[in-house]
């Protein structure tokens, strides 16, 4: 009977709608709160020569602030999700461009000896690994990507609003997973076209989604490893 219902019991006492049980509203309050001070939204109010009663203070304001807090938290996450959608659109647009401009062997040198655009079709996982897995591998990777996206989204929704590094990492991961998932579900392979190399060393060809996943994973790993260590040191 304590908590929110007690507030309305006080209102009923003030309005004369509840008969006196032999205990003043203050005694009722102290029974509920163990003799502690009344909640911040409760203040004593005297009604003529009668006993001191209690009424609510600024209840509408409190409900409004609670609504604003909920909207602010949702809006903050929505901004990260909007950025994730933007990265996803960049990934899909760049792949559509690669199909039109590079598919038939038209390679583009962006930085001589460092960066080239070369069209490739990746039927494995990120950076061209696990090729030749067939139809089973295609749908296995689709299911794996869906599970990974669901896990990241759950972690994203559970992350505190002020943890920008983790929220940003989750947004990058979601964008990258969704980008490659779209390719694999629609075509059975992922389009890669960014080739980075230095001399005889060549990094596996990748795309915008792969880069987004890599950066997001690094940020998340940094937070889990180094931020966790700092938290333990500060607790000592």
Coordinates of N, CA and C in Angstrom, one line a residue:
X1 N 0.8 -1.2 0.0 CA 0.0 0.0 0.0 C 0.9 1.3 0.0
X2 N 2.2 1.1 0.0 CA 3.0 2.2 0.1 C 3.3 2.7 -1.3
X3 N 4.2 3.7 -1.5 CA 4.6 4.2 -2.8 C 3.6 5.0 -3.5
X4 N 3.3 4.7 -4.7 CA 2.4 5.5 -5.5 C 1.0 5.5 -4.9
X5 N 0.5 4.4 -4.4 CA -0.9 4.3 -3.9 C -1.0 5.2 -2.6
X6 N 0.1 5.4 -1.9 CA 0.0 6.2 -0.7 C -0.2 7.7 -1.1
X7 N 0.3 8.1 -2.2 CA 0.1 9.5 -2.6 C -1.4 9.7 -2.8
X8 N -2.1 8.8 -3.4 CA -3.5 9.0 -3.6 C -4.3 8.8 -2.3
X9 N -3.8 8.1 -1.4 CA -4.4 8.0 -0.1 C -4.4 9.3 0.6
X10 N -3.3 10.0 0.5 CA -3.2 11.4 1.1 C -4.2 12.3 0.4
X11 N -4.3 12.2 -0.9 CA -5.2 13.1 -1.6 C -6.7 12.8 -1.1
X12 N -7.0 11.5 -0.9 CA -8.3 11.2 -0.4 C -8.5 11.7 1.0
X13 N -7.5 11.7 1.9 CA -7.6 12.2 3.2 C -8.0 13.7 3.1
X14 N -7.2 14.4 2.2 CA -7.4 15.9 2.1 C -8.8 16.2 1.6
X15 N -9.3 15.3 0.7 CA -10.6 15.6 0.1 C -11.7 15.1 1.0
X16 N -11.4 14.4 2.1 CA -12.4 13.9 3.0 C -13.1 12.7 2.5
X17 N -12.5 12.0 1.5 CA -13.1 10.8 0.9 C -12.8 9.5 1.6
X18 N -11.8 9.5 2.5 CA -11.4 8.3 3.2 C -11.6 8.6 4.7
X19 N -12.4 7.7 5.4 CA -12.6 7.9 6.8 C -11.3 7.7 7.6
X20 N -11.2 8.4 8.7 CA -10.0 8.3 9.5 C -9.9 6.9 10.1
X21 N -8.7 6.3 10.0 CA -8.5 5.0 10.5 C -7.9 5.0 11.9
X22 N -7.8 6.2 12.5 CA -7.2 6.3 13.8 C -5.8 6.7 13.8
X23 N -5.2 6.7 12.6 CA -3.8 7.2 12.4 C -3.8 8.4 11.4
X24 N -3.0 9.3 11.8 CA -2.9 10.5 10.9 C -2.2 10.1 9.6
X25 N -2.4 10.9 8.6 CA -1.6 10.6 7.3 C -0.1 10.5 7.6
X26 N 0.4 11.4 8.5 CA 1.8 11.4 8.8 C 2.2 10.0 9.4
X27 N 1.4 9.5 10.3 CA 1.7 8.2 10.9 C 1.7 7.1 9.8
X28 N 0.7 7.2 8.9 CA 0.6 6.3 7.8 C 1.9 6.3 7.0
X29 N 2.3 7.5 6.7 CA 3.6 7.7 5.9 C 4.8 7.1 6.6
X30 N 4.9 7.4 8.0 CA 6.0 6.9 8.7 C 6.0 5.4 8.8
X31 N 4.8 4.8 8.8 CA 4.7 3.3 8.8 C 5.2 2.8 7.5
X32 N 4.9 3.5 6.4 CA 5.4 3.0 5.1 C 6.9 3.2 4.9
X33 N 7.4 4.4 5.4 CA 8.7 4.8 5.1 C 9.7 4.6 6.3
X34 N 9.2 3.9 7.3 CA 10.1 3.6 8.4 C 10.5 4.8 9.2
X35 N 9.7 5.8 9.3 CA 10.0 7.0 10.0 C 10.9 8.0 9.3
X36 N 11.2 7.7 8.0 CA 12.1 8.5 7.2 C 11.3 9.8 6.8
X37 N 12.1 10.7 6.2 CA 11.4 11.9 5.7 C 10.5 11.6 4.6
X38 N 9.5 12.4 4.4 CA 8.6 12.1 3.3 C 9.3 12.2 2.0
X39 N 8.7 11.6 0.9 CA 9.3 11.7 -0.4 C 9.4 13.1 -0.8
X40 N 10.3 13.4 -1.8 CA 10.5 14.8 -2.2 C 9.2 15.5 -2.8
X41 N 8.3 14.7 -3.3 CA 7.1 15.3 -3.9 C 6.0 15.5 -2.9
X42 N 6.2 15.2 -1.6 CA 5.2 15.3 -0.6 C 5.6 16.5 0.4
X43 N 4.6 17.3 0.7 CA 4.9 18.4 1.6 C 3.7 18.5 2.6
X44 N 4.0 18.9 3.9 CA 2.9 19.0 4.8 C 2.0 20.1 4.5
X45 N 0.7 20.0 4.8 CA -0.2 21.1 4.5 C -1.2 21.1 5.6
X46 N -1.4 22.2 6.3 CA -2.4 22.3 7.4 C -3.7 22.8 6.8
X47 N -4.8 22.1 7.3 CA -6.2 22.5 6.8 C -6.9 23.1 8.0
X48 N -6.9 24.4 8.1 CA -7.5 25.1 9.2 C -7.0 24.7 10.5
X49 N -7.9 24.3 11.5 CA -7.5 23.9 12.8 C -7.3 22.4 12.9
X50 N -7.4 21.7 11.8 CA -7.3 20.3 11.8 C -5.9 19.8 11.8
X51 N -5.7 18.5 11.8 CA -4.4 17.9 11.8 C -3.6 18.3 10.6
X52 N -2.3 18.2 10.7 CA -1.4 18.4 9.5 C -1.5 17.3 8.6
X53 N -1.9 17.6 7.3 CA -2.0 16.6 6.3 C -0.9 16.8 5.3
X54 N -0.9 15.9 4.3 CA 0.1 15.9 3.3 C -0.5 15.9 1.9
X55 N 0.1 16.6 1.0 CA -0.4 16.7 -0.4 C 0.7 16.5 -1.4
X56 N 0.4 16.3 -2.6 CA 1.5 16.1 -3.6 C 1.9 17.5 -4.1
X57 N 3.2 17.6 -4.5 CA 3.7 18.8 -5.0 C 4.4 18.6 -6.3
X58 N 4.0 19.4 -7.3 CA 4.6 19.4 -8.6 C 4.5 18.0 -9.2
X59 N 3.4 17.3 -9.1 CA 3.3 15.9 -9.7 C 3.3 16.0 -11.2
X60 N 2.6 17.0 -11.7 CA 2.6 17.1 -13.2 C 4.0 17.3 -13.7
X61 N 4.8 18.2 -13.0 CA 6.2 18.5 -13.4 C 7.0 17.2 -13.4
X62 N 6.8 16.4 -12.4 CA 7.6 15.1 -12.3 C 7.3 14.2 -13.4
X63 N 6.0 14.0 -13.7 CA 5.6 13.2 -14.8 C 6.2 13.7 -16.1
X64 N 6.1 15.0 -16.3 CA 6.7 15.6 -17.5 C 8.2 15.4 -17.6
X65 N 8.9 15.5 -16.5 CA 10.3 15.3 -16.6 C 10.7 13.9 -16.9
X66 N 9.9 12.9 -16.3 CA 10.1 11.5 -16.6 C 9.9 11.2 -18.1
X67 N 8.9 11.9 -18.6 CA 8.6 11.7 -20.1 C 9.7 12.2 -20.9
X68 N 10.2 13.4 -20.5 CA 11.4 14.0 -21.2 C 12.6 13.2 -21.2
X69 N 12.9 12.6 -20.0 CA 14.0 11.7 -19.8 C 13.9 10.5 -20.7
X70 N 12.8 9.9 -20.8 CA 12.6 8.7 -21.7 C 12.8 9.1 -23.1
X71 N 12.2 10.3 -23.5 CA 12.4 10.7 -24.9 C 13.8 11.0 -25.2
X72 N 14.5 11.6 -24.2 CA 15.9 12.0 -24.5 C 16.8 10.7 -24.7
X73 N 16.5 9.7 -23.8 CA 17.3 8.5 -24.0 C 17.0 7.8 -25.3
X74 N 15.8 7.8 -25.7 CA 15.4 7.2 -27.0 C 16.0 8.0 -28.1
X75 N 15.9 9.3 -28.0 CA 16.4 10.2 -29.1 C 17.9 10.0 -29.3
X76 N 18.7 9.9 -28.1 CA 20.1 9.7 -28.2 C 20.5 8.4 -29.0
X77 N 19.8 7.3 -28.7 CA 20.0 6.1 -29.4 C 19.6 6.2 -30.8
X78 N 18.5 6.9 -31.0 CA 18.0 7.0 -32.4 C 19.0 7.8 -33.3
X79 N 19.7 8.7 -32.7 CA 20.8 9.4 -33.5 C 21.9 8.4 -33.9
X80 N 22.3 7.5 -33.0 CA 23.3 6.5 -33.4 C 22.7 5.6 -34.5
X81 N 21.5 5.2 -34.3 CA 20.9 4.3 -35.3 C 20.7 5.0 -36.6
X82 N 20.4 6.3 -36.6 CA 20.4 7.0 -37.9 C 21.8 7.1 -38.6
X83 N 22.8 7.3 -37.8 CA 24.2 7.2 -38.3 C 24.5 5.9 -38.9
X84 N 24.0 4.8 -38.2 CA 24.2 3.5 -38.7 C 23.6 3.2 -40.0
X85 N 22.3 3.8 -40.1 CA 21.6 3.7 -41.4 C 22.4 4.4 -42.5
X86 N 23.0 5.6 -42.2 CA 23.8 6.3 -43.1 C 25.0 5.5 -43.6
X87 N 25.7 4.9 -42.7 CA 26.8 4.1 -43.1 C 26.4 2.9 -44.0
X88 N 25.3 2.3 -43.6 CA 24.7 1.2 -44.4 C 24.4 1.7 -45.9
X89 N 23.8 2.9 -46.0 CA 23.5 3.4 -47.3 C 24.8 3.7 -48.1
X90 N 25.8 4.2 -47.5 CA 27.1 4.4 -48.1 C 27.7 3.1 -48.6
X91 N 27.6 2.1 -47.8 CA 28.1 0.8 -48.2 C 27.4 0.2 -49.4
X92 N 26.0 0.3 -49.4 CA 25.3 -0.2 -50.5 C 25.4 0.6 -51.8
X93 N 25.6 1.9 -51.6 CA 25.8 2.8 -52.8 C 27.1 2.5 -53.4
X94 N 28.2 2.3 -52.6 CA 29.5 2.1 -53.1 C 29.6 0.8 -53.8
X95 N 28.9 -0.2 -53.3 CA 28.9 -1.5 -54.0 C 28.1 -1.5 -55.3
X96 N 27.0 -0.7 -55.4 CA 26.3 -0.5 -56.6 C 27.2 0.2 -57.7
X97 N 28.0 1.1 -57.2 CA 28.9 1.8 -58.1 C 30.0 0.8 -58.6
X98 N 30.5 0.0 -57.7 CA 31.5 -1.0 -58.1 C 31.0 -1.9 -59.1
X99 N 29.8 -2.3 -59.0 CA 29.2 -3.2 -60.0 C 29.1 -2.6 -61.4
X100 N 28.7 -1.3 -61.4 CA 28.6 -0.6 -62.7 C 30.0 -0.2 -63.3
X101 N 30.9 0.2 -62.4 CA 32.2 0.7 -62.9 C 33.3 -0.2 -63.0
X102 N 33.3 -1.3 -62.2 CA 34.5 -2.2 -62.0 C 34.3 -3.6 -62.4
X103 N 33.0 -4.0 -62.6 CA 32.7 -5.4 -62.7 C 33.4 -6.1 -63.9
X104 N 33.6 -5.4 -65.0 CA 34.2 -6.0 -66.2 C 35.7 -5.7 -66.3
X105 N 36.4 -5.7 -65.2 CA 37.8 -5.6 -65.2 C 38.4 -4.2 -65.3
X106 N 37.5 -3.2 -65.1 CA 38.0 -1.8 -65.1 C 38.5 -1.4 -63.8
X107 N 39.8 -1.7 -63.5 CA 40.4 -1.3 -62.2 C 40.7 0.2 -62.1
X108 N 40.6 0.7 -60.9 CA 40.9 2.1 -60.7 C 42.0 2.2 -59.7
X109 N 43.1 3.0 -60.0 CA 44.1 3.3 -59.1 C 43.8 4.6 -58.4
X110 N 43.7 4.6 -57.1 CA 43.3 5.8 -56.4 C 44.6 6.4 -55.9
X111 N 45.5 5.6 -55.2 CA 46.8 6.1 -54.7 C 47.8 5.1 -55.3
X112 N 48.7 5.5 -56.1 CA 49.6 4.6 -56.8 C 50.4 3.8 -55.8
X113 N 50.4 2.5 -55.9 CA 51.2 1.6 -55.0 C 50.6 1.5 -53.6
X114 N 49.4 2.0 -53.3 CA 48.8 2.0 -52.0 C 47.3 1.5 -52.0
X115 N 46.5 2.2 -52.9 CA 45.1 1.9 -52.9 C 44.5 1.8 -54.3
X116 N 43.9 0.7 -54.5 CA 43.2 0.4 -55.8 C 41.8 0.0 -55.6
X117 N 40.9 0.2 -56.6 CA 39.6 -0.3 -56.6 C 39.5 -1.5 -57.6
X118 N 39.2 -2.7 -57.1 CA 39.2 -3.9 -57.9 C 37.9 -4.7 -57.5
X119 N 37.1 -5.0 -58.5 CA 35.8 -5.7 -58.2 C 36.1 -7.2 -57.9
X120 N 35.6 -7.7 -56.8 CA 35.7 -9.1 -56.4 C 34.4 -9.5 -55.8
X121 N 34.1 -10.8 -55.9 CA 32.9 -11.4 -55.3 C 33.3 -12.4 -54.2
X122 N 32.9 -12.1 -53.0 CA 33.4 -12.9 -51.8 C 32.2 -13.7 -51.3
X123 N 32.4 -15.1 -51.5 CA 31.4 -16.0 -51.0 C 31.7 -16.6 -49.6
X124 N 32.8 -16.1 -49.0 CA 33.1 -16.5 -47.7 C 32.7 -15.5 -46.7
X125 N 33.6 -15.3 -45.7 CA 33.3 -14.3 -44.6 C 34.2 -13.1 -44.9
X126 N 34.4 -12.2 -43.9 CA 35.0 -11.0 -44.1 C 36.5 -11.2 -44.6
X127 N 36.9 -10.2 -45.5 CA 38.2 -10.2 -46.1 C 38.5 -11.5 -46.9
X128 N 37.5 -12.1 -47.5 CA 37.7 -13.2 -48.4 C 38.0 -14.5 -47.8
X129 N 37.8 -14.7 -46.5 CA 38.1 -16.0 -45.8 C 36.9 -17.0 -46.0
X130 N 37.3 -18.3 -45.9 CA 36.3 -19.4 -46.0 C 35.5 -19.4 -47.3
X131 N 36.3 -19.4 -48.4 CA 35.6 -19.4 -49.7 C 35.1 -20.8 -50.1
X132 N 34.2 -20.9 -51.0 CA 33.8 -22.2 -51.5 C 32.9 -23.0 -50.5
X133 N 32.1 -22.3 -49.7 CA 31.3 -23.0 -48.7 C 30.0 -23.5 -49.3
X134 N 29.6 -23.0 -50.5 CA 28.4 -23.5 -51.2 C 27.1 -22.9 -50.6
X135 N 26.0 -23.5 -51.0 CA 24.7 -23.0 -50.6 C 24.5 -23.1 -49.1
X136 N 25.0 -24.2 -48.5 CA 24.9 -24.3 -47.0 C 25.6 -23.2 -46.3
X137 N 26.8 -22.9 -46.8 CA 27.6 -21.8 -46.2 C 26.9 -20.4 -46.4
X138 N 26.3 -20.2 -47.5 CA 25.6 -19.0 -47.7 C 24.5 -18.7 -46.7
X139 N 23.6 -19.7 -46.4 CA 22.6 -19.5 -45.5 C 23.0 -19.6 -44.0
X140 N 24.1 -20.4 -43.8 CA 24.7 -20.4 -42.5 C 25.3 -19.1 -42.1
X141 N 25.9 -18.4 -43.1 CA 26.5 -17.1 -42.8 C 25.3 -16.0 -42.6
X142 N 24.2 -16.2 -43.4 CA 23.1 -15.3 -43.2 C 22.5 -15.5 -41.8
X143 N 22.3 -16.7 -41.3 CA 21.8 -17.0 -40.0 C 22.7 -16.4 -38.9
X144 N 24.0 -16.6 -39.2 CA 25.0 -16.1 -38.2 C 25.0 -14.6 -38.1
X145 N 24.9 -13.9 -39.3 CA 24.8 -12.5 -39.3 C 23.6 -12.0 -38.6
X146 N 22.4 -12.6 -38.8 CA 21.2 -12.2 -38.1 C 21.4 -12.3 -36.6
X147 N 21.9 -13.4 -36.2 CA 22.1 -13.6 -34.7 C 23.1 -12.6 -34.2
X148 N 24.2 -12.3 -34.9 CA 25.1 -11.3 -34.5 C 24.5 -9.9 -34.4
X149 N 23.7 -9.6 -35.4 CA 23.0 -8.3 -35.4 C 22.0 -8.1 -34.2
X150 N 21.3 -9.2 -33.9 CA 20.4 -9.2 -32.8 C 21.1 -9.0 -31.5
X151 N 22.3 -9.7 -31.3 CA 23.1 -9.6 -30.1 C 23.6 -8.2 -29.9
X152 N 24.1 -7.6 -31.0 CA 24.6 -6.2 -31.0 C 23.5 -5.2 -30.6
X153 N 22.3 -5.4 -31.3 CA 21.2 -4.5 -31.0 C 20.8 -4.6 -29.5
X154 N 20.7 -5.8 -29.0 CA 20.4 -6.0 -27.6 C 21.4 -5.3 -26.7
X155 N 22.7 -5.4 -27.0 CA 23.7 -4.8 -26.2 C 23.6 -3.2 -26.3
X156 N 23.3 -2.8 -27.5 CA 23.1 -1.4 -27.8 C 22.0 -0.8 -27.0
X157 N 20.9 -1.5 -26.9 CA 19.8 -1.0 -26.1 C 20.0 -1.0 -24.6
X158 N 20.9 -1.9 -24.2 CA 21.2 -2.0 -22.7 C 22.3 -1.1 -22.3
X159 N 23.0 -0.5 -23.2 CA 24.2 0.4 -22.9 C 23.7 1.7 -22.4
X160 N 24.3 2.3 -21.3 CA 23.9 3.6 -20.8 C 24.0 4.7 -21.8
X161 N 23.2 5.7 -21.8 CA 23.1 6.7 -22.8 C 24.5 7.5 -22.9
X162 N 25.2 7.6 -21.8 CA 26.4 8.5 -21.8 C 27.7 7.7 -22.2
X163 N 27.5 6.4 -22.6 CA 28.7 5.6 -23.0 C 28.8 5.7 -24.5
X164 N 29.3 6.8 -25.0 CA 29.4 7.1 -26.4 C 30.2 6.1 -27.2
X165 N 31.3 5.7 -26.6 CA 32.2 4.8 -27.3 C 31.5 3.5 -27.7
X166 N 30.8 2.9 -26.7 CA 30.1 1.6 -26.9 C 29.0 1.8 -27.9
X167 N 28.2 2.9 -27.7 CA 27.1 3.1 -28.6 C 27.6 3.3 -30.0
X168 N 28.7 4.1 -30.2 CA 29.2 4.2 -31.5 C 29.7 2.9 -32.1
X169 N 30.4 2.1 -31.3 CA 30.9 0.8 -31.7 C 29.7 -0.1 -32.2
X170 N 28.6 -0.1 -31.4 CA 27.5 -0.9 -31.8 C 26.8 -0.4 -33.1
X171 N 26.8 0.9 -33.3 CA 26.2 1.5 -34.5 C 27.1 1.1 -35.7
X172 N 28.4 1.1 -35.6 CA 29.3 0.7 -36.7 C 29.1 -0.8 -37.0
X173 N 29.0 -1.6 -35.9 CA 28.8 -3.1 -36.1 C 27.5 -3.4 -36.8
X174 N 26.4 -2.7 -36.4 CA 25.1 -2.9 -37.0 C 25.2 -2.6 -38.5
X175 N 25.8 -1.4 -38.8 CA 25.8 -1.0 -40.2 C 26.6 -2.0 -41.0
X176 N 27.7 -2.5 -40.5 CA 28.5 -3.4 -41.3 C 27.9 -4.8 -41.5
X177 N 27.3 -5.3 -40.4 CA 26.7 -6.6 -40.4 C 25.5 -6.5 -41.4
X178 N 24.7 -5.4 -41.3 CA 23.5 -5.3 -42.2 C 23.9 -5.2 -43.6
X179 N 25.0 -4.5 -43.9 CA 25.5 -4.3 -45.3 C 25.9 -5.6 -45.9
X180 N 26.7 -6.4 -45.3 CA 27.1 -7.6 -45.9 C 26.0 -8.7 -45.9
X181 N 25.1 -8.6 -44.8 CA 24.0 -9.5 -44.8 C 23.0 -9.3 -46.0
X182 N 22.8 -8.0 -46.4 CA 22.0 -7.7 -47.5 C 22.5 -8.3 -48.8
X183 N 23.8 -8.2 -49.0 CA 24.5 -8.8 -50.2 C 24.3 -10.3 -50.2
X184 N 24.6 -10.9 -49.1 CA 24.7 -12.4 -49.0 C 23.3 -13.0 -49.2
X185 N 22.3 -12.4 -48.6 CA 20.9 -12.9 -48.7 C 20.3 -12.6 -50.1
X186 N 20.7 -11.5 -50.7 CA 20.2 -11.2 -52.0 C 20.9 -11.8 -53.2
X187 N 22.2 -12.0 -53.1 CA 23.0 -12.5 -54.2 C 23.8 -13.7 -53.9
X188 N 24.0 -14.1 -52.7 CA 24.8 -15.2 -52.3 C 26.2 -14.9 -52.2
X189 N 26.6 -13.7 -52.3 CA 28.0 -13.3 -52.1 C 28.1 -11.8 -51.7
X190 N 29.3 -11.4 -51.3 CA 29.5 -10.0 -50.8 C 30.4 -9.4 -51.8
X191 N 30.1 -8.2 -52.2 CA 30.9 -7.4 -53.2 C 32.0 -6.7 -52.4
X192 N 33.3 -7.0 -52.7 CA 34.5 -6.3 -52.2 C 35.1 -5.6 -53.4
X193 N 35.7 -4.4 -53.1 CA 36.4 -3.7 -54.1 C 37.5 -2.8 -53.7
X194 N 37.8 -2.7 -52.4 CA 38.9 -1.8 -51.9 C 40.1 -2.7 -51.6
X195 N 41.1 -2.4 -52.3 CA 42.4 -3.2 -52.2 C 43.5 -2.2 -51.7
X196 N 44.0 -2.6 -50.6 CA 45.1 -1.8 -50.0 C 46.4 -2.6 -50.0
X197 N 47.5 -2.0 -50.4 CA 48.7 -2.8 -50.5 C 49.9 -1.8 -50.4
X198 N 51.0 -2.4 -50.1 CA 52.3 -1.7 -49.9 C 53.4 -2.6 -50.5
X199 N 53.9 -2.3 -51.7 CA 54.9 -3.1 -52.3 C 54.3 -4.5 -52.6
X200 N 54.9 -5.5 -52.1 CA 54.4 -6.9 -52.3 C 53.4 -7.3 -51.3
X201 N 53.2 -6.5 -50.3 CA 52.2 -6.9 -49.3 C 50.8 -6.4 -49.7
X202 N 49.8 -7.3 -49.6 CA 48.4 -7.0 -50.0 C 47.5 -7.3 -48.9
X203 N 46.7 -6.4 -48.5 CA 45.6 -6.7 -47.5 C 44.4 -7.2 -48.3
X204 N 43.7 -8.2 -47.7 CA 42.6 -8.8 -48.4 C 41.6 -7.7 -48.8
X205 N 41.1 -7.9 -50.0 CA 40.1 -6.9 -50.6 C 38.9 -6.8 -49.7
X206 N 38.4 -5.6 -49.4 CA 37.3 -5.4 -48.5 C 36.3 -4.4 -49.0
X207 N 35.3 -4.0 -48.2 CA 34.3 -3.0 -48.6 C 34.1 -2.1 -47.4
X208 N 33.1 -1.2 -47.5 CA 32.8 -0.2 -46.5 C 32.2 -0.9 -45.2
X209 N 31.4 -2.0 -45.5 CA 30.8 -2.7 -44.4 C 31.9 -3.4 -43.5
X210 N 32.9 -4.0 -44.2 CA 34.0 -4.7 -43.5 C 34.8 -3.7 -42.7
X211 N 35.0 -2.5 -43.2 CA 35.7 -1.4 -42.5 C 34.9 -1.0 -41.3
X212 N 33.6 -0.9 -41.4 CA 32.8 -0.5 -40.3 C 32.8 -1.5 -39.2
X213 N 32.7 -2.8 -39.6 CA 32.8 -3.9 -38.6 C 34.1 -3.9 -37.9
X214 N 35.2 -3.7 -38.6 CA 36.5 -3.7 -38.0 C 36.7 -2.6 -37.0
X215 N 36.3 -1.4 -37.3 CA 36.4 -0.2 -36.4 C 35.5 -0.4 -35.2
X216 N 34.3 -0.9 -35.4 CA 33.4 -1.1 -34.3 C 33.9 -2.2 -33.4
X217 N 34.5 -3.2 -33.9 CA 35.0 -4.3 -33.1 C 36.2 -3.8 -32.3
X218 N 37.1 -3.0 -32.9 CA 38.2 -2.5 -32.2 C 37.8 -1.5 -31.0
X219 N 36.8 -0.7 -31.3 CA 36.3 0.2 -30.2 C 35.7 -0.6 -29.1
X220 N 34.9 -1.6 -29.4 CA 34.3 -2.4 -28.4 C 35.3 -3.2 -27.6
X221 N 36.3 -3.8 -28.3 CA 37.4 -4.5 -27.6 C 38.2 -3.6 -26.7
X222 N 38.4 -2.3 -27.1 CA 39.1 -1.4 -26.3 C 38.3 -1.1 -25.0
X223 N 37.0 -0.9 -25.2 CA 36.2 -0.6 -24.0 C 36.1 -1.8 -23.0
X224 N 36.0 -3.0 -23.6 CA 35.9 -4.2 -22.7 C 37.2 -4.5 -22.0
X225 N 38.3 -4.2 -22.6 CA 39.6 -4.6 -22.0 C 40.2 -3.4 -21.2
X226 N 40.4 -2.3 -21.8 CA 41.1 -1.2 -21.2 C 40.2 -0.4 -20.2
X227 N 39.0 -0.1 -20.6 CA 38.1 0.6 -19.7 C 37.7 -0.3 -18.5
X228 N 37.6 -1.6 -18.7 CA 37.4 -2.5 -17.6 C 38.5 -2.4 -16.6
X229 N 39.8 -2.4 -17.1 CA 40.9 -2.3 -16.2 C 40.9 -1.0 -15.4
X230 N 40.6 0.1 -16.1 CA 40.5 1.4 -15.4 C 39.5 1.4 -14.3
X231 N 38.4 0.7 -14.6 CA 37.3 0.6 -13.6 C 37.7 -0.1 -12.3
X232 N 38.5 -1.2 -12.6 CA 39.0 -2.0 -11.4 C 40.0 -1.3 -10.6
X233 N 40.9 -0.5 -11.3 CA 41.9 0.3 -10.6 C 41.2 1.4 -9.8
X234 N 40.2 2.0 -10.3 CA 39.5 3.1 -9.6 C 38.7 2.5 -8.3
X235 N 38.3 1.3 -8.4 CA 37.6 0.7 -7.2 C 38.5 0.3 -6.1
X236 N 39.8 0.2 -6.3 CA 40.8 -0.1 -5.3 C 41.1 1.0 -4.3

